[in-house]
mmCIF file of C-alpha atoms in Angstrom:
data_model
loop_
_atom_site.group_PDB
_atom_site.id
_atom_site.type_symbol
_atom_site.label_atom_id
_atom_site.label_comp_id
_atom_site.label_asym_id
_atom_site.label_seq_id
_atom_site.Cartn_x
_atom_site.Cartn_y
_atom_site.Cartn_z
ATOM 1 C CA VAL X 162 -21.493 -3.363 1.653
ATOM 2 C CA ALA X 163 -19.902 -1.341 -0.930
ATOM 3 C CA LYS X 164 -19.201 -1.678 -4.661
ATOM 4 C CA GLY X 165 -16.955 0.689 -6.747
ATOM 5 C CA LEU X 166 -15.515 1.014 -10.211
ATOM 6 C CA VAL X 167 -12.106 2.842 -10.479
ATOM 7 C CA GLY X 168 -9.762 3.454 -13.195
ATOM 8 C CA ASN X 169 -10.280 4.380 -16.656
ATOM 9 C CA LEU X 170 -7.317 5.133 -18.939
ATOM 10 C CA LEU X 171 -7.315 5.661 -22.590
ATOM 11 C CA SER X 172 -3.774 5.789 -24.355
ATOM 12 C CA LYS X 173 -3.721 6.693 -28.102
ATOM 13 C CA VAL X 174 -0.286 6.066 -29.560
ATOM 14 C CA VAL X 175 1.161 6.406 -33.165
ATOM 15 C CA ASN X 176 3.842 3.998 -34.241
ATOM 16 C CA ASN X 177 6.570 3.972 -36.919
ATOM 17 C CA THR X 178 4.171 2.948 -39.528
ATOM 18 C CA ILE X 179 1.722 5.762 -38.659
ATOM 19 C CA MET X 180 -0.847 3.129 -37.679
ATOM 20 C CA LYS X 181 -2.960 4.204 -34.637
ATOM 21 C CA ILE X 182 -2.911 2.113 -31.461
ATOM 22 C CA GLU X 183 -5.515 2.449 -28.814
ATOM 23 C CA GLN X 184 -5.235 0.937 -25.471
ATOM 24 C CA TYR X 185 -7.923 0.948 -22.797
ATOM 25 C CA THR X 186 -7.464 -0.365 -19.346
ATOM 26 C CA SER X 187 -10.092 -0.675 -16.604
ATOM 27 C CA LEU X 188 -10.245 -1.848 -13.106
ATOM 28 C CA SER X 189 -13.459 -3.203 -11.300
ATOM 29 C CA LYS X 190 -13.613 -3.821 -7.778
ATOM 30 C CA GLN X 191 -16.335 -5.348 -5.437
ATOM 31 C CA PHE X 192 -15.896 -5.679 -1.864
ATOM 32 C CA ILE X 193 -17.949 -6.724 1.068
ATOM 33 C CA THR X 194 -16.984 -5.924 4.929
ATOM 34 C CA PHE X 195 -18.255 -6.719 8.144
ATOM 35 C CA PHE X 196 -17.001 -5.264 11.482
ATOM 36 C CA ALA X 197 -17.702 -5.486 15.108
ATOM 37 C CA ASN X 198 -15.983 -3.580 18.000
ATOM 38 C CA LEU X 199 -15.901 -3.618 21.719
ATOM 39 C CA LYS X 200 -14.635 -0.544 23.799
ATOM 40 C CA LEU X 201 -13.766 -0.975 27.404
ATOM 41 C CA ARG X 202 -12.506 1.851 29.551
ATOM 42 C CA PHE X 203 -10.353 0.946 32.730
ATOM 43 C CA PRO X 204 -9.200 3.033 35.777
ATOM 44 C CA LYS X 205 -5.951 5.330 35.277
ATOM 45 C CA ASN X 206 -7.136 6.425 31.780
ATOM 46 C CA ILE X 207 -6.587 3.202 30.056
ATOM 47 C CA ASN X 208 -8.774 2.297 27.001
ATOM 48 C CA LEU X 209 -8.939 -1.089 25.331
ATOM 49 C CA ASN X 210 -10.663 -1.629 21.886
ATOM 50 C CA ALA X 211 -11.061 -5.070 20.379
ATOM 51 C CA GLY X 212 -12.743 -5.970 17.338
ATOM 52 C CA LEU X 213 -13.212 -8.543 14.392
ATOM 53 C CA ALA X 214 -13.499 -8.038 10.602
ATOM 54 C CA THR X 215 -13.989 -10.051 7.670
ATOM 55 C CA SER X 216 -13.869 -8.940 4.122
ATOM 56 C CA VAL X 217 -14.325 -10.310 0.650
ATOM 57 C CA ASN X 218 -12.511 -8.635 -2.233
ATOM 58 C CA ASN X 219 -12.772 -9.191 -5.960
ATOM 59 C CA GLU X 220 -10.832 -7.268 -8.497
ATOM 60 C CA LYS X 221 -10.407 -7.530 -12.288
ATOM 61 C CA ALA X 222 -8.378 -5.468 -14.511
ATOM 62 C CA ARG X 223 -8.737 -5.447 -18.267
ATOM 63 C CA LEU X 224 -6.313 -4.329 -21.018
ATOM 64 C CA ASN X 225 -8.002 -3.830 -24.511
ATOM 65 C CA PHE X 226 -6.864 -2.846 -27.960
ATOM 66 C CA ILE X 227 -9.919 -0.957 -29.046
ATOM 67 C CA THR X 228 -9.052 -1.705 -32.697
ATOM 68 C CA SER X 229 -8.780 -5.392 -31.704
ATOM 69 C CA PRO X 230 -11.258 -6.345 -29.122
ATOM 70 C CA HIS X 231 -10.239 -10.053 -29.300
ATOM 71 C CA LEU X 232 -6.961 -9.122 -27.828
ATOM 72 C CA GLU X 233 -8.309 -8.403 -24.494
ATOM 73 C CA ASN X 234 -6.114 -9.387 -21.482
ATOM 74 C CA ALA X 235 -7.474 -9.695 -18.073
ATOM 75 C CA ILE X 236 -6.001 -10.154 -14.329
ATOM 76 C CA VAL X 237 -8.269 -11.353 -11.638
ATOM 77 C CA ARG X 238 -7.568 -11.188 -7.927
ATOM 78 C CA LYS X 239 -9.802 -12.699 -5.178
ATOM 79 C CA ALA X 240 -9.113 -12.552 -1.427
ATOM 80 C CA PHE X 241 -10.806 -13.184 1.839
ATOM 81 C CA SER X 242 -9.430 -11.853 5.066
ATOM 82 C CA ILE X 243 -10.262 -12.071 8.836
ATOM 83 C CA GLN X 244 -8.775 -9.368 11.081
ATOM 84 C CA ALA X 245 -8.762 -9.022 14.721
ATOM 85 C CA PRO X 246 -7.531 -5.544 15.729
ATOM 86 C CA VAL X 247 -6.687 -4.772 19.416
ATOM 87 C CA THR X 248 -5.730 -1.205 20.469
ATOM 88 C CA LEU X 249 -4.451 -0.167 24.014
ATOM 89 C CA ALA X 250 -4.239 3.414 24.569
ATOM 90 C CA GLY X 251 -4.021 5.842 27.458
ATOM 91 C CA SER X 252 -1.506 8.138 29.423
ATOM 92 C CA PHE X 253 0.809 7.734 32.306
ATOM 93 C CA ARG X 254 2.321 10.931 33.831
ATOM 94 C CA LYS X 255 4.017 12.863 30.928
ATOM 95 C CA TRP X 256 3.489 9.913 28.467
ATOM 96 C CA ASP X 257 0.595 9.246 25.966
ATOM 97 C CA TYR X 258 0.656 5.988 24.244
ATOM 98 C CA SER X 259 -1.312 3.893 21.660
ATOM 99 C CA PHE X 260 -0.354 0.500 20.765
ATOM 100 C CA ARG X 261 -2.323 -1.283 18.005
ATOM 101 C CA THR X 262 -1.809 -4.878 16.481
ATOM 102 C CA VAL X 263 -3.949 -6.521 14.047
ATOM 103 C CA PRO X 264 -3.526 -10.267 13.398
ATOM 104 C CA VAL X 265 -4.581 -11.062 9.718
ATOM 105 C CA TYR X 266 -5.672 -14.350 8.146
ATOM 106 C CA LEU X 267 -5.523 -14.263 4.484
ATOM 107 C CA HIS X 268 -6.810 -16.713 1.905
ATOM 108 C CA THR X 269 -6.358 -15.666 -1.809
ATOM 109 C CA GLY X 270 -7.707 -17.020 -5.197
ATOM 110 C CA ASP X 271 -4.491 -19.126 -5.822
ATOM 111 C CA ARG X 272 -5.540 -21.344 -2.868
ATOM 112 C CA GLN X 273 -3.072 -19.972 -0.519
ATOM 113 C CA SER X 274 -3.512 -19.249 3.140
ATOM 114 C CA ARG X 275 -1.141 -17.011 5.140
ATOM 115 C CA GLY X 276 -0.951 -14.896 8.215
ATOM 116 C CA PHE X 277 0.173 -11.439 8.714
ATOM 117 C CA LEU X 278 0.510 -9.029 11.573
ATOM 118 C CA LYS X 279 -0.209 -5.317 11.121
ATOM 119 C CA MET X 280 1.064 -2.812 13.655
ATOM 120 C CA SER X 281 0.724 0.852 14.372
ATOM 121 C CA HIS X 282 2.295 2.143 17.609
ATOM 122 C CA SER X 283 2.928 5.684 19.058
ATOM 123 C CA LEU X 284 4.516 7.080 22.148
ATOM 124 C CA ILE X 285 4.683 10.600 23.079
ATOM 125 C CA HIS X 286 6.590 12.364 25.787
ATOM 126 C CA ASN X 287 5.131 15.871 26.787
ATOM 127 C CA PHE X 288 7.853 17.992 28.156
ATOM 128 C CA GLU X 289 5.355 20.902 28.249
ATOM 129 C CA ALA X 290 2.125 21.642 26.449
ATOM 130 C CA GLN X 291 3.841 22.642 23.223
ATOM 131 C CA ASN X 292 7.159 20.722 23.551
ATOM 132 C CA ASN X 293 6.769 16.992 22.511
ATOM 133 C CA LEU X 294 8.860 14.077 21.578
ATOM 134 C CA LEU X 295 7.247 11.462 19.420
ATOM 135 C CA PHE X 296 8.022 7.867 18.520
ATOM 136 C CA GLY X 297 6.105 6.012 15.951
ATOM 137 C CA PHE X 298 6.168 2.507 14.363
ATOM 138 C CA THR X 299 3.763 1.161 11.593
ATOM 139 C CA ARG X 300 3.798 -2.112 9.720
ATOM 140 C CA ASN X 301 1.525 -2.959 6.948
ATOM 141 C CA TYR X 302 1.090 -4.943 3.633
ATOM 142 C CA ARG X 303 -0.141 -3.909 0.346
ATOM 143 C CA PHE X 304 -1.126 -5.841 -2.749
ATOM 144 C CA PHE X 305 0.378 -4.724 -6.281
ATOM 145 C CA ASP X 306 -1.708 -2.509 -8.476
ATOM 146 C CA LEU X 307 -3.389 -4.853 -10.961
ATOM 147 C CA HIS X 308 -2.971 -2.312 -13.880
ATOM 148 C CA SER X 309 0.865 -2.296 -13.220
ATOM 149 C CA LEU X 310 1.019 -6.066 -14.022
ATOM 150 C CA PHE X 311 0.072 -6.279 -17.791
ATOM 151 C CA ASP X 312 2.481 -7.506 -20.286
ATOM 152 C CA THR X 313 3.011 -5.424 -22.505
ATOM 153 C CA VAL X 314 1.708 -2.055 -22.056
ATOM 154 C CA ILE X 315 2.419 0.667 -24.869
ATOM 155 C CA GLN X 316 3.149 3.944 -23.131
ATOM 156 C CA THR X 317 4.328 5.804 -26.301
ATOM 157 C CA TYR X 318 5.357 4.825 -30.006
ATOM 158 C CA ASN X 319 8.820 3.956 -28.514
ATOM 159 C CA LEU X 320 8.130 3.149 -24.959
ATOM 160 C CA LYS X 321 6.888 0.027 -23.694
ATOM 161 C CA ILE X 322 6.403 -1.604 -20.273
ATOM 162 C CA ILE X 323 6.921 -5.319 -19.713
ATOM 163 C CA SER X 324 5.879 -7.443 -16.477
ATOM 164 C CA PRO X 325 6.888 -10.807 -15.085
ATOM 165 C CA THR X 326 4.571 -13.694 -14.823
ATOM 166 C CA PRO X 327 1.415 -12.601 -13.167
ATOM 167 C CA ILE X 328 2.082 -11.858 -9.454
ATOM 168 C CA GLN X 329 -1.398 -10.568 -8.472
ATOM 169 C CA TYR X 330 -1.367 -12.393 -5.213
ATOM 170 C CA ASP X 331 1.980 -11.069 -4.089
ATOM 171 C CA PHE X 332 2.040 -8.231 -1.805
ATOM 172 C CA SER X 333 4.823 -5.586 -0.515
ATOM 173 C CA VAL X 334 5.472 -5.268 3.320
ATOM 174 C CA LYS X 335 6.349 -1.872 4.652
ATOM 175 C CA GLU X 336 7.677 -0.910 7.989
ATOM 176 C CA ASP X 337 8.202 2.593 9.001
ATOM 177 C CA ALA X 338 9.857 3.775 12.247
ATOM 178 C CA SER X 339 10.100 7.539 13.210
ATOM 179 C CA VAL X 340 11.295 9.964 15.929
ATOM 180 C CA SER X 341 10.101 13.572 15.942
ATOM 181 C CA TRP X 342 10.402 16.532 18.276
ATOM 182 C CA PHE X 343 7.901 19.480 18.144
ATOM 183 C CA ASN X 344 8.381 22.793 19.936
ATOM 184 C CA SER X 345 6.192 25.660 19.566
ATOM 185 C CA ASN X 346 6.270 29.144 21.273
ATOM 186 C CA ALA X 347 3.256 31.285 20.361
ATOM 187 C CA ALA X 348 4.359 34.378 22.314
ATOM 188 C CA LYS X 349 7.610 34.433 20.258
ATOM 189 C CA ALA X 350 5.797 33.158 17.000
ATOM 190 C CA LYS X 351 8.442 30.526 16.987
ATOM 191 C CA MET X 352 8.117 26.760 16.079
ATOM 192 C CA ILE X 353 10.785 24.007 15.623
ATOM 193 C CA TYR X 354 9.904 20.582 14.056
ATOM 194 C CA PHE X 355 12.467 17.916 13.530
ATOM 195 C CA THR X 356 11.631 14.334 12.372
ATOM 196 C CA TYR X 357 13.760 11.224 11.186
ATOM 197 C CA ASN X 358 12.120 8.155 9.294
ATOM 198 C CA LEU X 359 13.482 4.903 8.682
ATOM 199 C CA THR X 360 11.494 2.821 6.213
ATOM 200 C CA ASN X 361 12.101 -0.810 5.110
ATOM 201 C CA GLU X 362 10.052 -2.337 2.303
ATOM 202 C CA ARG X 363 10.134 -5.973 1.188
ATOM 203 C CA ASN X 364 8.906 -7.300 -2.125
ATOM 204 C CA SER X 365 8.697 -3.835 -3.667
ATOM 205 C CA LEU X 366 7.401 -3.484 -7.262
ATOM 206 C CA GLN X 367 9.658 -1.102 -9.169
ATOM 207 C CA ARG X 368 9.859 -0.119 -12.812
ATOM 208 C CA ILE X 369 13.531 -0.193 -14.347
ATOM 209 C CA PHE X 370 15.212 0.209 -17.770
ATOM 210 C CA ASP X 371 15.404 -3.292 -19.515
ATOM 211 C CA SER X 372 16.727 -2.896 -23.080
ATOM 212 C CA VAL X 373 16.405 -1.057 -26.460
ATOM 213 C CA SER X 374 15.337 -2.808 -29.594
ATOM 214 C CA ALA X 375 14.426 -1.247 -33.034
ATOM 215 C CA ASN X 376 14.415 2.230 -31.433
ATOM 216 C CA THR X 377 11.858 1.041 -28.841
ATOM 217 C CA PHE X 378 12.834 1.451 -25.081
ATOM 218 C CA TYR X 379 11.575 -1.346 -22.791
ATOM 219 C CA TYR X 380 10.975 -0.902 -19.173
ATOM 220 C CA SER X 381 10.595 -3.826 -16.902
ATOM 221 C CA ASN X 382 8.345 -4.212 -13.555
ATOM 222 C CA ARG X 383 10.649 -6.175 -11.289
ATOM 223 C CA VAL X 384 10.071 -7.319 -7.604
ATOM 224 C CA PHE X 385 12.947 -6.281 -5.342
ATOM 225 C CA ALA X 386 13.637 -8.367 -2.054
ATOM 226 C CA GLN X 387 14.323 -5.242 0.156
ATOM 227 C CA LYS X 388 14.314 -1.400 -0.176
ATOM 228 C CA ARG X 389 15.614 0.738 2.719
ATOM 229 C CA THR X 390 15.243 4.528 2.909
ATOM 230 C CA HIS X 391 15.680 7.241 5.569
#
């Protein structure tokens, strides 16, 4: 069982009328996790790990104007999850492998239930002791940061951040595939390393320029369906 309090930001701003504005944001988080795991070892260097985990997560972010406490704005997120991680790892000839899948059942405070499959796989070919070719793939999800979802946040006297309708129960999905080659020669003090990554992210939250009004610049937090980088 663990409890934590993170996030404490005080922003003092002076606007065009020389009136002081003080914004205070805080984030509290409480979570409880239970985990059980079973490890099995088979012949030919094959290992199987299987487990079951449940967690309860409660978060609350607050945005206050210190000079006007009644203007407090709060965003709450509650989530319950069940995860069943399964990992198969071992080696075969010149190959080392690790395949991990985690089916997730997620129930959130907006009374929605959904499933998700997390993955983390790696495959390594050992040409020699210090000459390796590596393949990797990961898939995971992440809820948006609560403190990024307030509407409106004053950054400076002429810069404000606006956000869409509260989307605290939405999350981004990130998939990353990689290929790497590592070669090291200690005798010659020589090392060569090459890697290529392809990342695909769905429902990514990004801050973009929105408009200008009365010498004030507005930026908007928007969710993009897909973003790909390499």
